[in-house]
Amino acid sequence: MQLQISESFEPVWLEFLPLAGDSLHGEADAAPKTKIKSGVNSHDGERLYFCTMDGSLLELTNMFPERWVRHGRPSGADVAAIAHPAAMRPETVFTVSSAGDLYEYVRSSKPSWKKHIWVHGSTQDVALQPTAGCSIHGLRGAHSMSLFLLTRDGSLIERLMHQRKWKWLHHGSPEGHLLKAILPQAPVTGELLSIFFTTAAGHVFEYRIRKQSGTHQENKAEETWVSHTHPKNAKPVSDALGLQLQVGRILFPLDDGRIAELHLRGIGGETSGPYNQVPVKKKPKHEYVWSILETPETEGWNAEYCSEERGPLNCVTGTTDESGSTWTRDRRKNGNSDQQTYLPPKALDSRTLKSLKNYAVPNNWIGANFRLRLMHSGTSFFLITESGFIFEYLYIENIWLWVKHDHRTPMGGALANFNMSLFFVDIYGSLVLRERNGNELSWINCTNMQRGRRVTGGPPWDRVVGGSMKVTAADALFFISTSGRLLQFTVAGRLYKWKDCKHPQNIKVACIVDQEILRDNIVFVVGRNGRLYQYNKVTQLWHEHYQSQHLVLSLLPGTAVRVSSQSLTGSLFIISEDGGLVEYHWNSMEGWNWIEHGKPGKSVTLVSSPGPCFEGSQLFLIGSDGKVYLRYLTTQSTWKWKHCGFPYRTMDAEKGSNDVGVELETCTDEEHPEDGDIKDATPNCDPKVSSTRPIPFSTDTVIFELQDGRLAEMKHTEESQWAWSRIIGNPTSQCITSYWTAVTS
């Protein structure tokens, strides 16, 4: 595909299919289904070379009309990558095979393909990475040619042609780093030549070599590794090639979607154009600095970003906030103590980082966070008991029923709901699907599928309440494996498939904060070190979101808030390790920003995952005192607390009965005065709210679990107040023994 800009500045794609044209022998290309894997432009810009999916070398020599030339592959090998195209010598292409061998293709020679053999004693006998290389003329003498390549163990080697002889030279790598990509161009400043690399850890290194003036190999060039680390708050994509904009200016794609420029001090940067000239009298120092080139905030680099729905110009100008919301513009007025901004991000010292890696997931983590799961809005939800039984609370024919679902192994929790099929995890970590086909219910063990894993957690929320769920061909659910890896489980069209998304470097994943609610195609997670990360399922890249060294996140799921699909403005609400509420907010004016909401009281900490959240501005939380709190946004764009207590007035009314209507108790700005004097003669009854993560039952109701095992419902009344509406007895609570039970057939 070729991208052109029309006269109206709209992008236009032109399709070039490798179908017709001439083959190597002048015959028509007989491979109408050729698929291209990667490509590169020749040094003179007159030809394009491609690697095909079947491991062949393909060349496009003319654009109008098209002329394709198929060069085939080496005997007994394939073309996995093009190391360098027609730069060292005309019509000479260097390729790397899947086995890591270097091949040279010269169209006019016989045979056309030649293999460069490793000679023991000259360098280590290692395989090459299937990546692009960098060629340099005259480095080791006036007529020398050097091709720099990377090995699979992350080292730099040189294939040198000097005095008509080939030679291997080994240059190694920076201490403690593995080289992953090499910049095809090598900037030259006087007699100093530089080659730039990205490492597996996302750092950028410069390899400086002073050119030799003589022709004798004994005059070794001075070689030095120089670290440029990475720009603040982001790292370059480790295996992506940089782009030299001009001498002294190099662009790198960052793992968060932005662009970083590494440039000489005095030239380059965001305010300089691509042809910025430096005065002759003011030569720049050989000192490189970083500049960030902001890019439009996207939905995770997805294809919909440049769709007709958003408009073709959106690819160039970026998205705009079309919601008309002023929610965040006055969030931090002077004198507002309800929320605070954290200190700027700082690097963690080794002592702090070492201590953070020791956080462990509690034993009852699954039960506390996935005991309840909504099935149908307003009519059905599931409860997993501590003993592993599955019960469904179902409204049918004007009656509420408890329905028991039997399975041969006890269950630990309900991890996800997709298209009215529930995903459970049993006590052994197996992911089990409960689905309905017509009138039949069946169980499917997903862990037993190919590449299946044992899991410990899933997405915190399902898009079941309010609105219709958009079903696509790329629908997938994400889970956490017992080894701390992020797993993608494709569910579209019931074509189930597992994929290992791994984890951030050296950090295991503890829980999923949000899956594709705040951003399409983005999964936010918390690592076991208490830091926030994201995974992009399109680019398959991990990115660490920077946070203050004083902020450590708890290992609990979070809640995402995005008011409008037309605006990218939104937040992640997470509980900190010390039991406070924090918000990670994004808007077009300020970008990403951490905000501290604190705790509802001096002696109260938050003990459960935040949520659910209604209308983007009413967030429920559970305190260590067994009470429910509401964090809400006022009309003046200020966050405040409301005290909802627990359903203490319903105790006497609910004993021995089920779902009895009671006097409503509303959430107030002041603490309920009766809360501290609750006494009950029945030892098995305790109306305080447990730390089990609550669920939304409809667009105006929430279900909580009480400490005595019963369930309580809170409802949004016509007076725009949240109030306790009823207590629901269940088969496991010792407080109420009367309930409706049915058994599935």
XYZ file of C-alpha atoms in Angstrom:
745
model
C 0.000 0.000 0.000
C 1.160 3.536 -0.779
C -0.096 6.549 1.182
C -0.450 9.806 -0.728
C -1.805 13.179 0.380
C -4.406 14.601 -1.976
C -4.817 18.263 -2.919
C -7.422 18.584 -0.151
C -4.847 17.252 2.356
C -6.703 13.985 2.832
C -4.801 10.681 2.976
C -5.339 8.422 -0.031
C -4.218 4.796 -0.124
C -3.042 3.205 -3.381
C -2.851 -0.561 -3.602
C 0.103 -2.349 -5.196
C -0.491 -6.068 -5.485
C 2.485 -8.366 -6.180
C 0.432 -10.216 -8.781
C 1.520 -9.296 -12.279
C 5.012 -8.517 -13.480
C 8.218 -10.210 -14.480
C 9.903 -12.984 -12.593
C 13.620 -13.556 -12.458
C 13.464 -15.417 -15.755
C 11.208 -12.916 -17.497
C 8.017 -14.931 -17.033
C 4.806 -13.700 -15.497
C 4.685 -13.993 -11.748
C 2.620 -17.070 -10.984
C 2.042 -16.357 -7.293
C -1.199 -14.354 -7.116
C -1.510 -14.865 -3.354
C 1.899 -13.553 -2.328
C 1.787 -11.993 1.132
C 4.402 -9.474 2.218
C 6.023 -9.717 5.648
C 8.290 -6.645 5.640
C 10.015 -4.277 3.248
C 12.811 -1.750 2.886
C 13.816 0.972 0.447
C 17.067 0.700 -1.503
C 19.915 3.087 -0.755
C 19.372 5.056 -3.980
C 15.595 5.184 -3.449
C 14.818 3.606 -6.826
C 13.765 0.114 -5.686
C 11.804 -1.572 -2.923
C 12.744 -4.972 -1.521
C 10.303 -7.171 0.384
C 10.368 -10.342 2.466
C 7.371 -12.518 1.724
C 5.532 -14.718 4.182
C 6.845 -17.805 2.392
C 10.474 -16.686 2.901
C 11.302 -15.275 -0.543
C 12.913 -12.027 -1.717
C 10.693 -9.770 -3.826
C 11.604 -6.536 -5.631
C 9.456 -3.685 -6.936
C 11.489 -1.854 -9.581
C 8.877 0.458 -11.117
C 5.773 2.086 -9.678
C 4.029 3.267 -12.864
C 3.723 0.801 -14.440
C 4.366 -1.752 -11.730
C 7.135 -4.266 -12.265
C 7.680 -7.024 -9.738
C 10.760 -9.252 -9.730
C 10.892 -12.441 -7.695
C 14.407 -13.386 -6.594
C 13.499 -16.559 -4.747
C 15.452 -17.741 -1.724
C 18.826 -19.299 -0.840
C 19.165 -23.030 -1.346
C 18.030 -24.818 1.807
C 17.218 -21.553 3.601
C 14.761 -18.660 3.569
C 14.693 -14.872 3.756
C 13.621 -13.845 7.272
C 14.872 -10.239 7.075
C 16.698 -7.887 4.726
C 19.924 -6.860 6.443
C 20.784 -4.171 3.905
C 19.561 -3.460 0.357
C 21.929 -2.400 -2.437
C 23.978 -0.018 -0.305
C 27.414 -1.613 -0.110
C 27.408 -2.511 -3.807
C 24.826 -1.952 -6.578
C 22.262 -4.753 -6.956
C 23.655 -6.515 -3.880
C 21.206 -7.419 -1.134
C 22.198 -8.938 2.211
C 19.589 -11.072 3.957
C 19.336 -13.050 7.197
C 17.694 -16.464 7.331
C 15.509 -17.874 10.091
C 18.488 -19.961 11.201
C 20.524 -16.773 11.728
C 22.852 -17.084 8.715
C 23.965 -14.175 6.524
C 23.368 -14.447 2.768
C 24.414 -12.201 -0.105
C 22.292 -11.912 -3.240
C 23.861 -10.585 -6.464
C 21.577 -10.846 -9.464
C 24.353 -10.842 -12.082
C 26.552 -13.492 -10.443
C 26.375 -17.277 -10.720
C 25.130 -18.562 -8.383
C 23.071 -15.578 -7.289
C 22.956 -16.553 -3.597
C 26.113 -16.850 -1.469
C 26.369 -17.753 2.194
C 28.800 -15.951 4.510
C 30.410 -18.669 6.610
C 31.454 -18.191 10.200
C 35.175 -18.822 10.634
C 36.109 -20.171 14.033
C 38.738 -18.101 15.751
C 37.706 -14.799 14.165
C 34.599 -14.313 16.313
C 32.003 -16.221 18.277
C 29.945 -18.771 16.403
C 26.483 -17.291 17.021
C 23.301 -16.739 15.033
C 22.136 -13.356 13.743
C 18.944 -11.542 14.613
C 16.550 -11.281 11.638
C 16.713 -7.473 11.678
C 18.073 -4.677 9.512
C 21.742 -3.736 9.697
C 23.850 -0.654 9.056
C 26.471 -0.255 6.294
C 29.417 2.158 6.361
C 31.947 2.944 3.636
C 35.544 3.868 4.388
C 35.535 3.119 8.114
C 38.581 0.833 8.045
C 40.267 2.426 5.064
C 39.518 4.316 1.865
C 38.009 1.324 0.050
C 36.641 -0.662 2.979
C 32.980 -1.590 3.434
C 31.435 -2.563 6.773
C 28.072 -4.149 7.515
C 27.059 -3.997 11.191
C 24.612 -6.657 12.387
C 23.126 -7.891 15.667
C 23.340 -11.396 17.061
C 20.560 -13.200 18.883
C 22.389 -12.804 22.183
C 22.224 -9.006 21.778
C 25.796 -8.335 20.615
C 27.146 -6.219 17.760
C 29.249 -7.782 15.009
C 30.782 -6.350 11.853
C 31.155 -7.997 8.450
C 34.134 -6.168 6.952
C 35.263 -6.116 3.303
C 38.809 -4.753 3.038
C 41.401 -5.350 0.355
C 39.032 -7.818 -1.352
C 38.806 -9.985 1.764
C 35.867 -10.586 4.104
C 36.369 -10.618 7.858
C 34.200 -10.906 10.980
C 34.739 -8.458 13.870
C 33.026 -8.755 17.246
C 32.158 -5.519 19.104
C 30.115 -6.904 22.008
C 27.421 -4.852 23.740
C 27.032 -2.334 26.578
C 27.436 -3.955 29.970
C 24.146 -5.352 31.243
C 22.195 -4.640 28.037
C 20.993 -6.661 25.045
C 20.886 -4.846 21.702
C 17.570 -5.269 19.850
C 17.582 -2.834 16.898
C 20.126 -0.792 14.978
C 19.639 2.526 13.172
C 20.268 1.905 9.432
C 21.968 5.310 9.035
C 25.229 6.173 10.809
C 25.648 9.929 11.427
C 29.166 11.276 10.835
C 30.535 14.302 12.703
C 34.014 15.061 11.393
C 36.134 11.959 11.962
C 33.675 10.585 14.519
C 31.076 8.087 13.356
C 28.074 7.065 15.480
C 25.783 4.031 15.342
C 22.608 4.109 17.445
C 20.866 1.133 19.033
C 17.825 0.372 21.161
C 18.093 -2.281 23.851
C 15.681 -4.844 25.251
C 15.182 -2.589 28.295
C 14.119 0.380 26.135
C 17.396 2.324 26.376
C 19.234 4.038 23.516
C 22.995 3.585 23.140
C 25.444 5.265 20.798
C 28.503 3.395 19.551
C 31.161 5.944 18.636
C 33.951 4.945 16.246
C 36.723 7.225 15.036
C 37.456 6.631 11.351
C 40.890 5.373 10.350
C 42.937 7.649 8.151
C 45.417 4.985 7.064
C 44.979 1.746 5.199
C 46.561 -0.604 7.724
C 44.317 -2.671 9.939
C 46.798 -2.329 12.770
C 45.578 1.233 13.322
C 42.522 0.307 15.387
C 39.659 2.760 15.588
C 38.657 4.209 18.944
C 35.352 2.669 20.009
C 33.141 3.843 22.865
C 29.640 2.972 24.117
C 27.635 6.042 25.198
C 24.299 5.694 26.991
C 21.469 8.125 26.207
C 19.020 6.171 28.436
C 15.506 7.268 27.429
C 13.246 10.329 27.681
C 11.391 11.020 30.907
C 8.288 8.917 31.593
C 8.544 6.723 28.477
C 10.878 4.326 26.701
C 11.562 3.687 23.009
C 10.072 0.537 21.523
C 12.901 -1.959 21.899
C 12.697 -3.659 18.493
C 11.562 -0.658 16.406
C 14.019 1.097 14.093
C 14.783 4.755 14.644
C 14.563 7.303 11.825
C 17.284 9.845 11.085
C 15.490 13.078 10.229
C 18.790 14.778 9.439
C 22.330 14.573 10.775
C 22.145 15.013 14.525
C 18.375 14.402 14.748
C 16.888 10.919 15.259
C 13.250 9.976 15.887
C 12.206 6.990 18.017
C 8.672 5.630 18.593
C 7.851 5.386 22.305
C 5.920 2.571 23.936
C 3.097 4.961 24.916
C 2.468 6.039 21.298
C 4.371 9.323 21.302
C 7.509 10.230 19.337
C 10.843 11.135 20.928
C 13.638 13.017 19.194
C 17.255 12.490 20.190
C 19.138 15.488 18.840
C 22.326 17.453 19.281
C 22.036 20.334 21.689
C 21.383 23.479 19.683
C 19.490 21.846 16.824
C 16.242 19.924 16.642
C 13.421 19.717 19.121
C 9.703 20.360 18.847
C 10.124 23.938 17.581
C 12.533 23.043 14.763
C 11.474 21.985 11.294
C 12.974 19.068 9.374
C 15.439 21.305 7.536
C 16.627 23.498 10.378
C 20.071 24.824 9.479
C 22.741 25.593 12.052
C 24.892 28.712 11.468
C 28.445 27.871 10.462
C 29.889 30.026 13.248
C 27.732 28.229 15.832
C 28.460 24.546 15.488
C 26.520 22.317 17.876
C 28.347 20.466 20.611
C 28.505 16.688 20.329
C 25.969 16.331 23.140
C 22.605 14.665 22.575
C 19.406 15.596 24.428
C 15.822 14.291 24.306
C 12.694 16.121 23.156
C 9.147 14.734 23.170
C 6.991 15.302 20.095
C 3.411 15.016 21.292
C 1.095 12.973 19.083
C -2.706 12.805 19.025
C -4.080 10.669 21.857
C -5.532 7.539 20.286
C -7.636 4.562 21.283
C -4.540 2.402 21.449
C -3.366 2.769 17.844
C -6.441 0.947 16.585
C -7.775 0.929 13.039
C -10.900 2.857 14.041
C -8.779 5.933 14.719
C -8.659 6.764 10.995
C -12.154 5.504 10.160
C -14.867 7.336 8.252
C -16.790 7.688 11.511
C -14.100 9.918 12.993
C -13.119 11.493 9.674
C -10.005 11.075 7.491
C -8.373 14.264 8.765
C -8.412 12.764 12.252
C -5.344 10.732 11.245
C -3.396 13.981 10.991
C -5.029 16.347 13.487
C -5.986 13.896 16.238
C -9.213 13.472 18.156
C -11.096 16.385 19.642
C -13.300 16.502 22.712
C -16.801 16.553 21.250
C -18.668 15.856 24.474
C -18.843 19.497 25.544
C -18.034 18.422 29.096
C -16.292 20.857 31.448
C -15.806 18.176 34.083
C -12.052 18.565 34.459
C -11.320 22.196 33.719
C -11.752 23.436 37.284
C -10.763 20.279 39.117
C -7.945 21.829 41.109
C -9.031 25.324 42.053
C -6.957 27.240 44.555
C -7.903 26.378 48.093
C -9.561 23.086 47.176
C -8.383 20.472 49.667
C -10.703 17.686 48.536
C -8.145 16.325 46.089
C -4.443 16.882 45.668
C -1.924 16.370 42.910
C 0.969 14.051 43.643
C 4.584 15.092 43.408
C 6.238 14.803 39.981
C 7.353 11.261 39.118
C 10.790 10.294 40.365
C 12.891 7.227 39.808
C 12.656 4.636 42.556
C 15.842 3.939 44.431
C 17.074 0.356 44.567
C 15.985 -0.110 48.181
C 12.388 0.963 47.489
C 12.181 -1.052 44.266
C 13.437 -4.171 46.018
C 10.805 -3.878 48.739
C 7.998 -3.309 46.231
C 8.714 -6.563 44.420
C 7.825 -8.528 47.557
C 4.085 -7.738 47.497
C 2.063 -10.958 47.391
C -1.562 -11.571 46.420
C -3.676 -12.566 49.498
C -5.052 -16.098 49.685
C -8.709 -14.965 49.618
C -8.102 -12.532 46.752
C -10.363 -14.261 44.180
C -13.291 -14.629 46.580
C -13.088 -11.025 47.758
C -13.057 -9.591 44.239
C -15.046 -12.068 42.133
C -17.649 -13.539 44.507
C -20.479 -11.624 42.788
C -21.094 -11.277 39.037
C -23.950 -9.738 37.104
C -25.651 -11.945 34.511
C -28.697 -9.984 33.255
C -29.244 -6.374 34.238
C -31.956 -6.143 36.887
C -33.006 -9.802 36.749
C -30.066 -12.113 37.466
C -26.698 -12.230 39.220
C -24.417 -15.000 40.501
C -23.002 -15.648 43.968
C -20.023 -17.939 44.645
C -20.017 -19.181 48.231
C -16.933 -19.694 50.389
C -17.398 -23.461 50.032
C -17.344 -23.170 46.215
C -21.057 -23.546 45.398
C -22.651 -21.524 42.585
C -26.002 -19.814 43.166
C -27.957 -17.568 40.818
C -30.431 -15.000 42.113
C -33.101 -14.925 39.409
C -36.321 -12.986 38.883
C -38.856 -15.091 36.983
C -42.655 -14.937 36.831
C -42.777 -12.169 39.455
C -40.802 -14.267 41.967
C -37.188 -14.043 43.127
C -35.517 -17.470 43.230
C -32.156 -18.869 44.273
C -31.004 -21.343 41.613
C -28.103 -23.686 42.286
C -25.697 -24.581 39.457
C -23.763 -27.771 40.099
C -20.217 -28.460 38.966
C -17.908 -31.331 39.813
C -15.231 -29.042 41.288
C -15.736 -26.177 43.770
C -15.523 -22.697 42.264
C -13.411 -19.800 43.457
C -15.109 -16.924 41.643
C -16.867 -15.596 38.540
C -14.262 -13.780 36.422
C -16.159 -12.479 33.391
C -19.466 -12.270 31.550
C -19.415 -12.169 27.764
C -22.512 -12.388 25.587
C -24.469 -13.926 28.488
C -21.883 -16.664 29.053
C -20.105 -16.718 32.413
C -16.454 -17.560 32.972
C -15.646 -19.124 36.352
C -12.385 -20.160 37.972
C -12.355 -23.261 40.159
C -10.234 -23.734 43.269
C -7.499 -25.328 41.132
C -7.197 -22.302 38.814
C -8.984 -23.783 35.781
C -11.028 -21.359 33.680
C -14.486 -22.869 33.167
C -17.134 -21.485 30.812
C -20.840 -21.817 31.594
C -22.764 -21.166 28.382
C -26.269 -21.649 27.063
C -27.064 -23.172 23.666
C -30.802 -22.767 23.204
C -32.372 -24.378 26.263
C -29.266 -26.387 27.117
C -26.580 -25.376 29.618
C -23.075 -26.761 29.274
C -19.653 -26.484 30.932
C -16.426 -25.997 28.928
C -12.984 -26.210 30.524
C -11.012 -23.485 28.740
C -7.767 -24.269 30.556
C -7.700 -27.678 28.865
C -7.670 -26.018 25.435
C -4.447 -25.597 23.469
C -2.046 -23.212 25.251
C -4.524 -22.863 28.111
C -3.255 -21.705 31.502
C -4.460 -21.642 35.079
C -5.773 -18.226 36.080
C -6.257 -16.140 39.214
C -8.168 -13.079 38.000
C -9.992 -11.374 35.155
C -11.497 -8.036 34.093
C -13.226 -6.239 36.979
C -16.284 -5.074 35.032
C -18.456 -6.259 32.144
C -20.322 -4.016 29.725
C -23.685 -5.450 30.721
C -25.415 -2.602 32.557
C -26.962 0.026 30.291
C -26.598 0.184 26.515
C -25.876 -2.594 24.050
C -22.560 -4.391 23.790
C -20.767 -4.046 20.467
C -19.705 -7.477 19.200
C -16.680 -7.531 16.886
C -14.448 -10.121 15.253
C -11.623 -9.195 17.646
C -13.517 -9.662 20.926
C -11.333 -11.110 23.658
C -11.183 -11.363 27.435
C -8.043 -10.923 29.500
C -7.039 -12.968 32.533
C -4.094 -13.200 34.919
C -2.203 -16.487 35.068
C -0.998 -18.050 38.297
C 2.549 -17.132 37.217
C 1.681 -13.425 36.895
C 1.328 -13.200 33.104
C -1.416 -11.434 31.168
C -3.427 -13.864 29.036
C -5.678 -13.006 26.104
C -8.571 -15.371 25.428
C -10.315 -14.760 22.099
C -14.076 -15.341 22.331
C -15.321 -13.854 19.034
C -17.536 -16.274 17.125
C -16.857 -18.967 19.748
C -13.480 -19.536 18.077
C -11.711 -19.789 21.412
C -7.975 -19.170 21.393
C -5.340 -18.443 24.049
C -2.473 -15.979 23.687
C 0.312 -15.243 26.153
C 0.809 -11.464 26.446
C 3.607 -11.985 28.994
C 4.197 -9.199 31.535
C 6.227 -6.004 31.962
C 9.945 -6.610 32.134
C 10.834 -8.442 35.374
C 7.446 -7.555 36.930
C 4.597 -10.016 37.446
C 1.016 -8.828 36.940
C -1.159 -8.759 40.067
C -4.559 -7.663 38.731
C -6.420 -6.016 35.868
C -7.527 -2.460 36.582
C -9.504 -1.964 33.374
C -10.067 -3.711 30.054
C -10.951 -1.430 27.133
C -13.358 0.884 28.946
C -11.080 3.900 29.340
C -9.273 3.121 26.059
C -10.184 0.673 23.313
C -7.564 -2.056 22.843
C -5.775 -1.054 26.062
C -5.622 -3.180 29.224
C -4.457 -1.415 32.395
C -2.903 -3.607 35.091
C -1.162 -3.250 38.441
C 2.108 -5.115 38.865
C 3.078 -6.900 42.041
C 5.386 -3.965 42.719
C 2.398 -1.627 43.109
C 2.984 0.213 39.812
C 0.559 0.884 36.953
C 1.179 -0.594 33.483
C -0.738 -0.893 30.244
C -0.787 -3.488 27.471
C -1.722 -2.549 23.911
C -3.306 -5.556 22.224
C -2.779 -4.019 18.755
C 0.929 -3.233 19.023
C 1.493 -5.890 21.735
C 3.614 -3.385 23.671
C 3.880 -2.899 27.424
C 4.169 0.600 28.863
C 4.798 1.696 32.437
C 2.838 4.726 33.643
C 5.032 6.786 35.899
C 3.892 7.657 39.390
C 5.363 9.259 42.465
C 7.735 7.140 44.508
C 5.423 7.843 47.449
C 2.453 6.237 45.691
C 2.167 2.452 45.896
C -1.015 0.903 44.510
C -2.852 -1.930 46.217
C -3.242 -5.238 44.414
C -6.964 -4.681 43.846
C -8.933 -4.210 40.605
C -9.949 -0.671 39.737
C -12.790 1.166 38.056
C -12.608 3.062 34.767
C -14.758 6.109 34.043
C -15.301 7.516 30.579
C -18.342 9.731 30.279
C -18.594 9.890 26.475
C -17.295 7.803 23.588
C -16.788 11.065 21.694
C -14.208 12.232 24.228
C -11.042 10.574 25.485
C -11.372 12.330 28.845
C -11.630 9.813 31.655
C -10.130 8.323 34.794
C -8.972 5.174 36.518
C -9.899 4.917 40.206
C -7.569 2.714 42.257
C -6.991 2.044 45.945
C -3.510 2.849 47.232
C -1.534 0.478 49.423
C -2.294 2.586 52.517
C -6.061 2.415 51.908
C -6.670 5.757 50.204
C -8.447 6.527 46.922
C -6.348 7.761 44.004
C -7.378 8.773 40.510
C -5.345 8.565 37.319
C -6.958 11.144 35.057
C -6.503 12.136 31.419
C -7.782 15.198 29.591
C -6.653 17.022 26.464
C -5.466 20.067 28.418
C -3.182 18.395 30.963
C -2.592 14.851 29.709
C -2.136 12.164 32.381
C -2.191 13.257 36.006
C -2.372 11.541 39.403
C -4.925 12.941 41.881
C -5.231 11.962 45.527
C -8.748 11.724 46.997
C -7.595 10.396 50.344
C -9.847 8.611 52.842
C -13.402 9.280 54.047
C -12.246 9.686 57.660
C -9.122 9.907 59.787
C -9.595 6.435 61.267
C -11.091 4.808 58.150
C -9.235 3.090 55.332
C -10.725 1.690 52.129
C -10.642 -2.118 52.085
C -12.326 -3.091 48.816
C -11.952 -2.409 45.118
C -13.499 0.929 44.109
C -16.832 0.863 42.344
C -19.185 0.530 40.826
C -19.404 4.037 39.399
C -22.602 5.607 38.059
C -22.912 8.470 35.573
C -19.153 8.936 35.722
C -19.410 10.913 38.946
C -20.758 8.657 41.734
C -18.258 6.101 43.003
C -19.012 3.594 45.783
C -16.360 2.479 48.277
C -16.254 0.293 51.393
C -14.475 1.385 54.565
C -12.640 -0.593 57.218
C -15.482 0.263 59.618
C -17.942 -1.820 57.568
C -19.685 1.222 56.099
C -20.307 2.297 52.517
C -19.058 5.656 51.274
C -19.924 7.588 48.133
C -17.369 9.776 46.375
C -19.327 12.146 44.142
C -18.662 15.122 41.894
C -20.635 18.283 42.630
C -21.986 20.731 40.079
C -19.005 22.947 40.960
C -16.637 20.195 39.708
C -15.455 19.374 43.226
C -15.219 15.865 44.647
C -16.845 15.270 48.056
C -17.694 12.367 50.387
C -21.098 11.043 51.416
C -21.724 8.567 54.241
C -24.050 5.687 53.375
C -23.407 3.585 56.474
C -24.899 0.088 56.428
C -28.525 -1.160 56.516
C -28.863 -1.160 60.330
C -32.625 -0.424 60.416
C -33.418 -3.540 58.419
C -32.182 -6.107 60.967
C -35.397 -6.651 62.886
C -37.556 -6.439 59.790
C -35.493 -9.011 57.908
C -35.146 -11.777 60.485
C -36.969 -14.852 59.343
C -38.131 -13.353 56.063
C -36.850 -12.569 52.613
C -36.788 -9.327 50.628
C -39.035 -7.399 52.992
C -39.470 -3.729 52.138
C -37.961 -1.446 54.769
C -37.716 2.207 55.595
C -35.162 3.743 53.270
C -31.876 4.959 54.731
C -30.192 7.517 52.486
C -26.598 8.597 51.973
C -25.852 11.884 53.728
C -23.005 14.354 53.929
C -22.729 13.665 57.666
C -21.997 10.366 59.385
C -25.047 8.382 60.511
C -25.346 8.944 64.283
C -26.857 5.507 64.946
C -24.066 3.564 63.250
C -21.870 3.346 66.309
C -24.581 1.935 68.623
C -25.737 -1.114 66.671
C -26.490 -4.110 68.849
C -28.139 -7.342 67.812
C -29.280 -10.190 70.021
C -28.715 -12.691 67.209
C -25.008 -13.607 67.171
C -25.101 -14.729 63.534
C -26.351 -11.381 62.220
C -24.020 -8.509 61.418
C -25.365 -5.804 59.073
C -21.985 -4.209 58.436
C -20.725 -4.415 54.861
C -17.951 -6.886 54.018
C -14.944 -6.157 51.805
C -16.390 -8.213 48.922
C -16.368 -6.140 45.750
C -19.957 -4.955 45.060
C -21.600 -5.123 41.643
C -24.071 -2.913 39.754
C -27.391 -4.744 39.436
C -28.994 -2.190 37.112
C -28.517 1.427 36.102
C -29.756 2.549 39.532
C -29.041 -0.315 41.979
C -25.962 -1.807 43.670
C -25.558 -5.166 45.434
C -23.285 -5.454 48.510
C -22.404 -8.445 50.664
C -22.811 -8.047 54.427
C -20.435 -9.492 56.985
C -23.043 -12.089 58.021
C -23.250 -13.423 54.443
C -26.514 -11.754 53.457
C -26.757 -9.367 50.526
C -28.015 -5.785 50.619
C -29.295 -3.612 47.805
C -28.880 0.140 47.505
C -31.107 2.059 45.096
C -31.070 5.500 43.509
C -34.397 7.073 44.482
C -36.587 9.539 42.635
C -35.250 12.256 44.939
C -31.786 11.680 43.421
C -30.588 10.067 46.639
C -28.914 6.720 47.190
C -30.697 4.674 49.847
C -30.680 1.142 51.252
C -33.728 -0.594 49.773
C -33.674 -4.248 50.911
C -31.685 -7.123 52.391
C -31.533 -10.383 50.462
C -31.237 -13.648 52.342
C -29.218 -16.369 50.658
C -28.563 -20.096 51.080
C -25.261 -19.632 52.928
C -26.061 -16.982 55.522
C -26.664 -18.134 59.113
C -28.669 -14.986 59.845
C -31.669 -15.809 57.651
C -32.713 -19.379 56.942
C -35.786 -18.708 54.813
C -35.106 -18.364 51.114
C -36.344 -19.641 47.793
C -34.258 -22.368 46.205
C -34.574 -24.152 42.889
C -32.294 -26.682 41.285
C -31.475 -26.620 37.603
C -32.586 -29.614 35.638
